[in-house]
Coordinates of C-alpha atoms in Angstrom, one line a residue:
Chain A
M274 CA 158.7 29.0 78.0
S275 CA 155.9 28.8 75.5
F276 CA 153.1 26.3 74.9
P277 CA 152.4 23.8 73.5
I278 CA 155.5 21.9 74.4
T279 CA 156.6 20.7 71.0
S280 CA 159.4 18.4 72.3
L281 CA 156.7 16.1 73.6
I282 CA 155.6 15.4 70.0
A283 CA 159.1 15.2 68.6
E284 CA 162.2 14.1 70.6
H285 CA 160.4 13.1 73.8
R286 CA 157.6 11.3 72.1
E287 CA 157.5 8.5 74.6
L288 CA 157.0 10.9 77.5
G289 CA 154.3 12.5 75.4
L290 CA 152.5 9.2 75.2
V291 CA 152.7 8.8 79.0
V292 CA 151.2 12.3 79.3
A293 CA 148.5 11.2 76.9
V294 CA 147.5 8.4 79.2
L295 CA 147.4 10.7 82.2
L296 CA 145.3 13.4 80.3
G297 CA 143.0 10.6 79.1
F298 CA 142.6 9.4 82.6
G299 CA 141.5 12.8 83.7
F300 CA 139.1 13.0 80.8
G301 CA 137.5 9.6 81.6
F302 CA 137.4 10.2 85.3
T303 CA 135.5 13.5 85.0
L304 CA 133.2 12.1 82.4
E305 CA 132.2 9.3 84.7
R306 CA 131.8 11.5 87.8
A307 CA 129.6 13.9 85.7
G308 CA 127.3 10.9 85.2
F309 CA 128.1 10.3 81.6
G310 CA 128.6 6.6 81.9
Q311 CA 124.8 6.0 82.0
A312 CA 122.8 6.2 78.8
R313 CA 119.6 7.2 80.5
K314 CA 121.2 10.3 82.1
L315 CA 122.7 11.3 78.7
A316 CA 119.5 10.7 76.8
A317 CA 117.5 12.7 79.3
Q318 CA 119.1 15.8 77.7
F319 CA 117.0 15.3 74.6
Y320 CA 113.7 15.1 76.6
F321 CA 114.5 18.3 78.6
T322 CA 114.3 16.5 81.9
D323 CA 118.0 16.6 82.8
M324 CA 120.2 19.1 81.0
T325 CA 123.5 17.8 82.5
V326 CA 125.0 17.1 79.1
F327 CA 124.5 20.6 78.0
K328 CA 125.8 22.1 81.2
V329 CA 128.9 20.0 81.5
M330 CA 129.7 20.4 77.8
F331 CA 129.4 24.1 77.6
T332 CA 131.1 24.7 81.0
S333 CA 134.1 22.7 79.8
I334 CA 134.2 24.4 76.4
V335 CA 134.1 27.8 78.1
T336 CA 136.7 26.9 80.7
A337 CA 139.2 25.5 78.1
M338 CA 138.5 28.5 75.8
L339 CA 139.2 31.0 78.5
G340 CA 142.3 29.1 79.6
V341 CA 143.8 29.3 76.1
L342 CA 142.7 32.9 75.7
L343 CA 144.3 33.9 79.0
F344 CA 147.6 32.1 78.1
S345 CA 147.6 33.8 74.7
G346 CA 146.8 37.1 76.3
V347 CA 149.9 37.1 78.5
G348 CA 152.0 35.8 75.7
L349 CA 152.7 32.3 76.8
A350 CA 150.9 30.7 73.9
E351 CA 149.5 31.8 70.6
L352 CA 145.8 31.4 70.2
K353 CA 145.9 30.7 66.5
V354 CA 148.8 28.3 66.7
V355 CA 147.0 26.3 69.4
G356 CA 143.8 26.4 67.3
Q357 CA 145.5 25.2 64.2
S358 CA 147.2 22.3 65.9
V359 CA 144.1 21.2 67.8
A360 CA 141.2 21.7 65.3
S361 CA 140.8 20.1 62.0
A362 CA 140.1 22.2 58.9
T363 CA 136.5 23.2 58.4
Y364 CA 134.6 21.2 55.8
L365 CA 131.2 22.8 56.1
W366 CA 128.8 20.3 54.5
P367 CA 130.2 17.0 55.7
M368 CA 130.5 18.5 59.2
L369 CA 126.9 19.6 59.2
A370 CA 125.7 16.2 57.9
G371 CA 128.1 14.3 60.2
G372 CA 126.8 16.3 63.2
L373 CA 123.1 15.5 62.4
L374 CA 124.0 11.8 61.8
L375 CA 126.0 11.7 65.0
G376 CA 123.2 13.3 67.0
A377 CA 120.8 10.7 65.6
G378 CA 123.3 7.9 66.6
F379 CA 123.6 9.5 70.0
I380 CA 119.9 9.4 70.9
I381 CA 119.5 5.9 69.4
S382 CA 122.5 4.3 71.1
G383 CA 122.4 6.5 74.2
Y384 CA 126.1 7.4 74.0
C385 CA 128.6 9.3 72.0
P386 CA 131.9 7.6 71.3
G387 CA 133.7 9.1 74.4
T388 CA 130.9 8.4 76.9
G389 CA 130.4 5.0 75.4
L390 CA 134.0 4.1 76.4
V391 CA 133.4 5.3 79.9
A392 CA 130.1 3.3 80.1
A393 CA 131.9 0.2 78.9
A394 CA 134.7 0.8 81.5
S395 CA 132.1 1.0 84.3
G396 CA 130.5 -2.3 83.3
N397 CA 127.6 -1.2 81.1
L398 CA 127.0 -3.8 78.4
D399 CA 125.2 -1.3 76.2
G400 CA 128.3 0.9 76.2
V401 CA 130.4 -2.1 75.0
V402 CA 127.9 -2.8 72.3
A403 CA 127.8 0.9 71.2
I404 CA 131.6 1.1 71.0
A405 CA 131.5 -2.1 68.9
G406 CA 129.1 -0.3 66.6
V407 CA 131.4 2.7 66.4
L408 CA 134.3 0.4 65.3
I409 CA 132.1 -1.2 62.6
G410 CA 130.8 2.2 61.5
S411 CA 134.3 3.6 61.0
L412 CA 135.3 0.7 58.8
G413 CA 131.9 1.1 57.0
F414 CA 132.8 4.7 56.3
A415 CA 136.1 3.7 54.6
E416 CA 134.2 1.1 52.5
I417 CA 131.5 3.5 51.5
A418 CA 134.0 6.1 50.5
E419 CA 135.7 3.5 48.3
L420 CA 132.6 2.2 46.6
W421 CA 130.7 5.4 46.1
P422 CA 132.7 8.2 44.5
A423 CA 130.0 10.9 45.1
F424 CA 130.4 10.3 48.8
S425 CA 134.1 10.9 48.7
T426 CA 133.4 14.1 46.8
F427 CA 130.9 15.2 49.5
Y428 CA 133.5 14.3 52.2
L429 CA 135.7 17.1 50.8
S430 CA 133.0 19.6 50.0
G431 CA 132.7 23.1 51.7
D432 CA 136.4 23.2 52.3
K433 CA 137.1 26.4 54.2
G434 CA 140.6 25.5 55.5
Q435 CA 141.3 26.3 59.1
W436 CA 138.7 28.8 60.1
F437 CA 137.9 30.3 63.4
L438 CA 134.9 32.2 64.8
Y439 CA 136.9 35.3 65.6
E440 CA 138.0 35.4 61.9
L441 CA 134.4 34.9 60.7
L442 CA 133.0 37.6 63.0
G443 CA 136.1 39.9 62.8
V444 CA 136.2 40.6 66.5
P445 CA 139.2 40.3 68.9
A446 CA 139.1 36.8 70.4
P447 CA 138.9 38.0 74.1
V448 CA 135.8 40.0 73.2
L449 CA 134.2 37.0 71.6
G450 CA 135.3 34.9 74.6
L451 CA 133.5 37.2 77.0
A452 CA 130.4 37.1 74.8
I453 CA 130.4 33.3 74.6
T454 CA 130.8 33.1 78.4
A455 CA 127.9 35.5 79.0
M456 CA 125.8 33.6 76.5
A457 CA 126.7 30.2 78.2
L458 CA 125.8 31.5 81.7
A459 CA 122.5 32.8 80.4
M460 CA 121.7 29.5 78.8
F461 CA 122.6 27.6 82.0
I462 CA 120.0 29.6 83.9
G463 CA 117.6 28.9 81.1
A464 CA 118.3 25.2 81.2
E465 CA 117.7 25.1 84.9
K466 CA 114.3 26.9 84.3
V467 CA 113.4 24.2 81.8
E468 CA 114.3 21.5 84.3
Q469 CA 112.1 23.1 86.9
I470 CA 109.2 23.3 84.4
M471 CA 109.6 19.6 83.5
A472 CA 109.8 18.7 87.2
R473 CA 106.6 20.5 87.9
K474 CA 104.9 18.5 85.1
G475 CA 106.1 15.4 86.9
E476 CA 108.8 14.4 84.5
G477 CA 112.3 14.2 85.7
E478 CA 113.4 15.7 88.9
D479 CA 114.1 19.3 89.9
T480 CA 117.9 19.6 89.9
A481 CA 117.7 23.2 91.1
E482 CA 120.4 23.2 93.8
V483 CA 118.9 22.2 97.1
S484 CA 121.9 21.7 99.3
P485 CA 123.9 24.8 100.3
T486 CA 127.2 23.2 99.2
A487 CA 125.7 22.6 95.7
R488 CA 124.5 26.1 95.6
G489 CA 127.9 27.4 96.6
A490 CA 129.7 25.2 94.0
R491 CA 127.4 26.6 91.3
R492 CA 128.0 30.1 92.4
L493 CA 131.7 29.6 92.6
A494 CA 131.9 28.1 89.1
F495 CA 129.8 30.9 87.6
G496 CA 131.9 33.5 89.3
A497 CA 135.2 31.9 88.2
L498 CA 134.1 31.8 84.6
A499 CA 132.8 35.3 84.5
G500 CA 135.9 36.6 86.4
T501 CA 138.3 34.8 84.0
A502 CA 136.4 36.2 81.0
V503 CA 136.8 39.7 82.3
L504 CA 140.4 39.1 83.1
T505 CA 141.0 37.8 79.6
L506 CA 139.4 40.9 78.2
G507 CA 141.9 42.9 80.3
T508 CA 144.9 41.3 78.6
L509 CA 143.9 43.3 75.5
A510 CA 145.2 46.3 77.4
L511 CA 148.6 44.8 77.9
P512 CA 151.3 46.1 75.6
S513 CA 151.4 43.7 72.7
H514 CA 154.3 41.3 73.0
P515 CA 156.8 41.9 70.4
K516 CA 157.9 38.6 69.0
A517 CA 161.2 37.7 70.6
A518 CA 164.0 39.1 68.5
V519 CA 164.7 36.5 65.9
T520 CA 167.9 34.9 66.8
K521 CA 167.3 31.7 65.0
T522 CA 170.4 30.2 63.5
V523 CA 170.1 28.5 60.2
A524 CA 172.1 25.3 60.1
T525 CA 173.5 23.9 56.9
V526 CA 172.8 20.4 56.0
D527 CA 175.1 18.6 53.5
Q528 CA 173.8 16.8 50.5
Q529 CA 174.4 13.3 51.8
A530 CA 172.7 13.8 55.1
F531 CA 169.8 15.5 53.4
A532 CA 169.4 12.8 50.7
Q533 CA 169.5 10.1 53.4
R534 CA 166.6 11.8 55.2
L535 CA 164.7 12.3 52.0
L536 CA 164.8 8.6 51.4
D537 CA 164.2 7.4 54.9
E538 CA 161.8 9.8 56.4
P539 CA 160.4 12.2 53.9
W540 CA 157.5 13.1 56.2
S541 CA 159.9 14.7 58.7
V542 CA 161.0 17.5 56.4
R543 CA 159.3 20.2 54.6
I544 CA 161.3 21.4 51.6
L545 CA 160.9 24.9 50.3
D546 CA 162.5 25.7 46.9
L547 CA 163.3 29.4 47.0
R548 CA 164.5 29.7 43.4
A549 CA 162.5 31.6 40.8
E550 CA 159.2 29.9 39.9
K551 CA 160.3 28.9 36.4
A552 CA 163.5 27.2 37.4
C553 CA 161.7 25.4 40.2
K554 CA 158.9 24.2 38.0
E555 CA 161.4 22.8 35.5
R556 CA 163.2 20.6 37.9
R557 CA 163.1 20.4 41.7
I558 CA 163.8 18.0 44.5
P559 CA 160.9 15.5 44.8
G560 CA 158.4 16.7 47.5
S561 CA 159.6 20.2 47.5
E562 CA 157.3 23.2 47.2
C563 CA 158.0 26.0 44.7
T564 CA 158.0 29.0 46.9
P565 CA 160.1 31.8 45.3
R566 CA 161.7 34.1 47.9
E567 CA 159.2 36.9 47.6
T568 CA 156.2 34.6 48.2
V569 CA 157.5 32.9 51.4
G570 CA 155.8 35.5 53.6
K571 CA 152.4 34.2 52.4
L572 CA 153.0 30.7 53.7
G573 CA 152.2 31.8 57.3
L574 CA 155.2 29.8 58.6
A575 CA 155.1 31.6 61.9
Y576 CA 151.7 30.1 62.6
T577 CA 152.5 26.5 61.9
A578 CA 153.2 23.9 64.6
G579 CA 156.8 23.6 63.5
V580 CA 156.9 19.8 63.9
K581 CA 158.7 19.2 60.6
D582 CA 162.2 20.5 59.9
L583 CA 162.3 23.1 57.2
V584 CA 164.9 22.7 54.5
L585 CA 165.6 25.6 52.2
V586 CA 166.9 25.1 48.7
D587 CA 168.2 28.1 46.7
E588 CA 170.5 28.9 43.8
G589 CA 173.5 27.8 45.8
K590 CA 174.7 31.4 46.3
R591 CA 173.8 31.5 50.0
R592 CA 171.7 34.7 49.8
E593 CA 170.1 36.0 52.8
V594 CA 167.4 33.8 54.4
P595 CA 164.0 35.5 54.1
Q596 CA 162.7 36.9 57.4
A597 CA 159.4 35.0 57.2
V598 CA 161.4 31.7 57.4
L599 CA 163.1 32.7 60.6
Q600 CA 159.7 33.0 62.3
Y601 CA 159.1 29.3 61.7
P602 CA 158.9 27.7 65.2
G603 CA 160.7 24.5 64.2
K604 CA 164.2 23.8 63.0
V605 CA 165.4 25.5 59.8
M606 CA 168.2 24.2 57.6
M607 CA 169.9 25.4 54.4
L608 CA 170.8 22.8 51.8
E609 CA 174.6 23.1 51.2
G610 CA 175.2 24.1 47.6
G611 CA 171.5 24.7 46.9
F612 CA 169.9 23.1 43.9
P613 CA 173.1 23.1 41.8
G614 CA 174.7 21.1 44.6
W615 CA 171.8 18.6 44.5
K616 CA 172.2 18.3 40.7
R617 CA 175.9 17.5 41.1
Y618 CA 175.2 15.1 43.9
A619 CA 172.0 13.3 43.1
L620 CA 171.3 13.8 39.4
T621 CA 174.7 13.0 37.9
P622 CA 175.8 9.4 37.9
P623 CA 178.6 8.8 40.5
K624 CA 182.0 7.4 39.4
A625 CA 182.5 3.8 40.5
P626 CA 185.4 3.5 42.9
G627 CA 188.3 1.2 42.0
P628 CA 188.6 -2.3 43.4
D629 CA 191.0 -1.1 46.1
A630 CA 188.8 1.7 47.4
S631 CA 188.1 1.8 51.1
A632 CA 184.9 0.4 52.5
A633 CA 183.6 3.9 53.4
K634 CA 184.2 5.0 49.8
R635 CA 182.4 2.0 48.5
E636 CA 179.5 2.6 50.7
A637 CA 179.2 6.2 49.7
Y638 CA 179.2 5.2 46.1
Q639 CA 176.5 2.6 46.7
F640 CA 174.4 5.2 48.4
R641 CA 174.8 7.7 45.6
A642 CA 174.2 5.2 42.9
A643 CA 171.0 4.1 44.6
L644 CA 169.9 7.7 45.1
H645 CA 170.7 8.5 41.5
A646 CA 168.6 5.5 40.4
A647 CA 165.8 6.5 42.7
M648 CA 165.7 10.0 41.5
L649 CA 165.8 9.3 37.8
G650 CA 163.8 6.1 38.0
A651 CA 166.6 4.1 36.4
K652 CA 167.7 0.6 37.3
P653 CA 170.5 0.7 39.9
P654 CA 173.9 -0.1 38.4
A655 CA 175.6 -3.3 39.2
P656 CA 177.4 -3.2 42.6
P657 CA 181.1 -2.3 42.4
P658 CA 183.7 -5.1 42.7
G659 CA 184.0 -6.5 46.2
G660 CA 180.7 -4.8 47.1
T661 CA 179.2 -5.9 50.3
K662 CA 175.8 -4.6 51.2
R663 CA 173.8 -2.9 48.6
Y664 CA 171.8 0.1 49.6
V665 CA 168.2 -0.3 48.7
P666 CA 166.2 2.9 49.3
K667 CA 163.1 2.3 51.3
P668 CA 160.0 2.8 49.2
K669 CA 158.8 6.4 49.6
K670 CA 155.8 6.7 51.9
K671 CA 152.8 8.8 51.3
K672 CA 152.4 11.6 53.8
G673 CA 149.9 10.8 56.5
G674 CA 146.3 12.1 56.1
G675 CA 143.0 11.6 57.8
C676 CA 141.8 13.0 61.0
G677 CA 142.9 12.6 64.5
Chain B
M275 CA 125.7 -2.9 99.1
E276 CA 127.8 0.1 99.4
R277 CA 126.0 3.3 98.7
Q278 CA 126.8 5.0 95.4
Q279 CA 128.5 8.3 95.5
Q280 CA 126.5 11.2 94.0
F281 CA 127.4 12.6 90.6
W282 CA 129.4 15.8 90.7
N283 CA 127.7 19.1 90.3
P284 CA 127.5 19.6 86.5
Y285 CA 129.3 23.0 86.6
V286 CA 132.1 21.6 88.8
A287 CA 132.4 18.6 86.5
G288 CA 132.5 21.0 83.5
V289 CA 135.2 23.2 85.0
A290 CA 137.3 20.0 85.8
L291 CA 136.8 18.7 82.3
G292 CA 137.6 22.1 80.9
L293 CA 140.9 22.2 82.9
V294 CA 141.9 18.8 81.6
L295 CA 141.1 19.9 78.0
C296 CA 143.0 23.1 78.4
A297 CA 146.0 21.3 79.8
T298 CA 145.8 19.0 76.8
F299 CA 145.9 22.0 74.4
L300 CA 148.7 23.7 76.2
I301 CA 151.0 20.7 76.9
M302 CA 150.4 18.6 73.9
G303 CA 149.0 21.0 71.3
N304 CA 146.3 18.4 70.8
G305 CA 142.7 17.9 71.6
L306 CA 140.9 15.1 73.4
G307 CA 139.3 12.5 71.2
A308 CA 137.6 9.2 71.1
S309 CA 136.5 8.2 67.6
G310 CA 139.9 8.7 66.0
A311 CA 141.4 6.1 68.2
A312 CA 138.3 3.8 67.7
N313 CA 139.0 4.1 64.0
R314 CA 142.6 3.0 64.5
F315 CA 141.6 0.1 66.6
A316 CA 139.1 -1.0 64.0
V317 CA 141.6 -0.8 61.1
A318 CA 144.3 -2.5 63.2
A319 CA 141.9 -5.4 64.0
L320 CA 140.9 -5.7 60.3
Q321 CA 144.5 -5.7 59.3
V322 CA 145.1 -8.9 61.3
F323 CA 142.4 -10.7 59.3
A324 CA 142.6 -9.0 55.9
P325 CA 145.8 -7.1 55.5
H326 CA 145.4 -7.1 51.7
H327 CA 142.0 -5.4 52.0
V328 CA 143.4 -2.7 54.3
A329 CA 146.2 -2.0 51.9
Q330 CA 143.8 -1.6 49.0
N331 CA 141.4 0.7 50.7
N332 CA 142.3 4.3 50.2
K333 CA 141.1 5.7 53.6
M334 CA 142.6 2.8 55.6
A335 CA 145.9 2.8 53.8
T336 CA 146.5 6.5 54.3
L337 CA 145.8 6.1 58.0
K338 CA 148.6 3.4 58.1
A339 CA 151.2 5.5 56.3
D340 CA 152.6 7.8 59.0
R341 CA 154.0 5.2 61.4
P342 CA 154.8 1.5 61.2
S343 CA 152.1 0.6 63.8
L344 CA 148.6 2.0 63.6
L345 CA 148.4 2.0 67.4
D346 CA 151.5 4.0 67.9
N347 CA 149.5 7.1 68.1
W348 CA 148.7 9.8 70.7
L349 CA 145.0 9.3 70.5
V350 CA 145.2 5.6 71.1
F351 CA 147.2 6.2 74.4
E352 CA 144.8 8.9 75.4
V353 CA 141.8 6.6 74.9
L354 CA 143.5 3.9 77.0
G355 CA 143.7 6.6 79.7
V356 CA 140.0 7.4 79.2
I357 CA 139.0 3.7 79.8
L358 CA 141.3 3.5 82.8
G359 CA 140.0 6.8 84.3
G360 CA 136.4 5.9 83.7
G361 CA 136.9 2.5 85.3
V362 CA 138.6 3.9 88.4
A363 CA 136.0 6.7 88.8
A364 CA 133.1 4.2 88.6
Y365 CA 134.8 1.7 90.9
T366 CA 135.7 4.3 93.6
A367 CA 132.1 5.7 93.4
G368 CA 130.6 2.2 93.9
R369 CA 129.1 2.2 90.4
M370 CA 131.2 -0.5 88.9
R371 CA 128.7 -3.3 88.1
P372 CA 127.6 -5.1 85.0
G373 CA 124.3 -3.8 83.6
V374 CA 122.4 -2.2 80.8
S375 CA 121.3 1.4 81.1
K376 CA 117.7 1.7 79.8
G377 CA 114.2 2.7 80.5
P378 CA 111.6 0.3 82.0
R379 CA 109.6 -0.1 78.8
I380 CA 112.2 -1.8 76.6
S381 CA 113.8 -5.3 76.7
V382 CA 117.5 -5.8 77.1
P383 CA 118.1 -7.4 73.7
L384 CA 116.2 -4.7 71.9
R385 CA 118.1 -2.0 73.8
L386 CA 121.4 -3.7 72.7
V387 CA 120.2 -3.7 69.1
F388 CA 119.6 0.0 69.4
A389 CA 123.0 0.6 71.0
L390 CA 124.7 -1.2 68.2
S391 CA 122.9 0.5 65.4
G392 CA 123.4 3.9 66.9
G393 CA 127.0 3.1 67.3
V394 CA 127.4 2.2 63.6
L395 CA 125.7 5.5 62.7
M396 CA 128.1 7.4 65.0
G397 CA 131.1 5.6 63.5
I398 CA 130.2 6.7 60.0
A399 CA 129.3 10.2 61.2
A400 CA 132.5 10.7 63.2
R401 CA 134.7 9.9 60.2
L402 CA 132.5 12.1 57.9
A403 CA 132.9 15.0 60.3
R404 CA 136.5 14.4 61.2
G405 CA 135.8 13.8 64.8
C406 CA 133.1 13.1 67.4
T407 CA 131.6 15.0 70.3
S408 CA 135.0 14.9 72.0
G409 CA 137.4 15.7 69.2
Q410 CA 135.3 18.0 67.2
A411 CA 132.6 19.6 69.4
L412 CA 134.6 19.8 72.7
S413 CA 138.2 20.3 71.5
G414 CA 137.5 22.2 68.3
G415 CA 134.7 24.1 69.9
A416 CA 137.0 25.4 72.7
V417 CA 139.5 26.8 70.2
L418 CA 136.6 28.4 68.3
S419 CA 136.8 26.5 65.1
V420 CA 133.9 27.3 62.8
G421 CA 133.4 23.8 61.6
S422 CA 133.3 22.5 65.2
W423 CA 130.5 24.8 66.2
V424 CA 128.5 23.9 63.1
F425 CA 129.0 20.3 64.1
M426 CA 128.0 20.8 67.7
F427 CA 124.7 22.5 66.9
A428 CA 124.1 19.8 64.3
V429 CA 124.6 17.1 67.0
F430 CA 122.0 18.7 69.2
G431 CA 119.7 19.2 66.2
G432 CA 120.0 15.6 65.1
G433 CA 119.4 14.3 68.7
Y434 CA 116.3 16.5 69.3
A435 CA 114.9 15.7 65.9
L436 CA 114.9 12.0 66.5
A437 CA 114.3 11.9 70.3
Y438 CA 110.5 11.6 70.0
F439 CA 110.7 8.4 67.9
V440 CA 113.0 6.5 70.3
R441 CA 111.4 7.7 73.6
R442 CA 110.4 4.2 74.5
Q443 CA 114.0 3.3 75.1
W444 CA 114.3 5.8 77.9
T445 CA 111.0 6.7 79.6

């Protein structure tokens, strides 16, 4: 078994949405119980009188980080794969500016978008109003981006791609994990000291643990985090897990099934053209990438989420499939007949069947005629005699973008 | 009136939140978010009144493209869960009651004006940064994304820089 469970995104999507509600429930529940449904408690963070926001936030970041590190350490997940599917790419400048602006919005409104939802759910009118503001703001963003080209340019500035701290610092992730945990624990103790000082000045209350259960809970949490961090570091000593021997079978997809898919749901396939660069640049299947055999290794296919199906297009001679492709976590298919097959099927006008042709033949003809027209941008030919339903290809959709 | 339950110890709450977050990573290969879903709700609402306008706006149209319905999305369902979970937690702790959270020195209408304008700023900021405190700082931070850490420190920076000027809201 390995994580994440990709079937929840693909074939069991409905179940995945149910899980989404459950996980969201857990998120909302803990936020409320931490006290994040009340603006005053949240805002107190910025006046040093109550550092709960900082404590909860960093404890949860460290906990989740250690969990992923531990699962990766024992080979049940792959740190970088999880990271790539969770995090957005790093755009340095808009993220810096967006952070400053969001921090300003946080102290003005008293909530961040997530805590605003919890506040609204627990009856706080200011939470409802803040969320309304967030809705207006996100529409405003889209409008500003449309009207002001420089803003759109800035939105894409400082593009570093997916970039992780362990790459930036060049240290093994578990070592970094231990360092971050140690730093967090030290900062928690510092935050408690700050609260004590403020309490002595008569502002805010001393939240230094008074009851023995609270003191015990704190000690337990600190101990668990430190212990897990050390344990994670220990996984470095485990023999590295050789990637399971590649036993992936590469299915063959025939031209018609592939063409159907290309027209109906182009977003569900990623097409790699393995032919030589020149041949590919000259003419290729729309939406395919020119990735000559020898460059496939550079795509990092092993580290992608594998949600789309990979379709390989070659010279039609069925040469061996590159090793790098076999490490792709999702499904891999070979286009039958390669590009020459595509040329014969989609780029040459089909022969019209006679008036006595069977319905299946007529339908196949209609599909091919429509495909041919769609590929060459020509007007579709008149339907054959006795034609019933004409196949009209759905308009091609643009691939989805934006941020989750 | 029933007595309110106390808030959880912050470290215990943090560990619980972290476990939920980690489960989300490992099960779904996704992070927790809030502003992404808010964006979808906003565009979906606008679409009811001005579909033409939505289709013409680059940012809104690309958001629409991946599935027929804007609301058929992981984040939207997750956020429904957040609202449900927050409500249940507040109710069972005896904290479910209409009100406005504010300091004694500010009137309710003025506080609501602040809440709205701060919300607008956050809506813009979250789109600019590709996520908010949940999606970017918490989720991205836990998988050690560089951009998320830059964002996180910037949030604290922005909050502290402005805190002095809006102190009348809270104290």
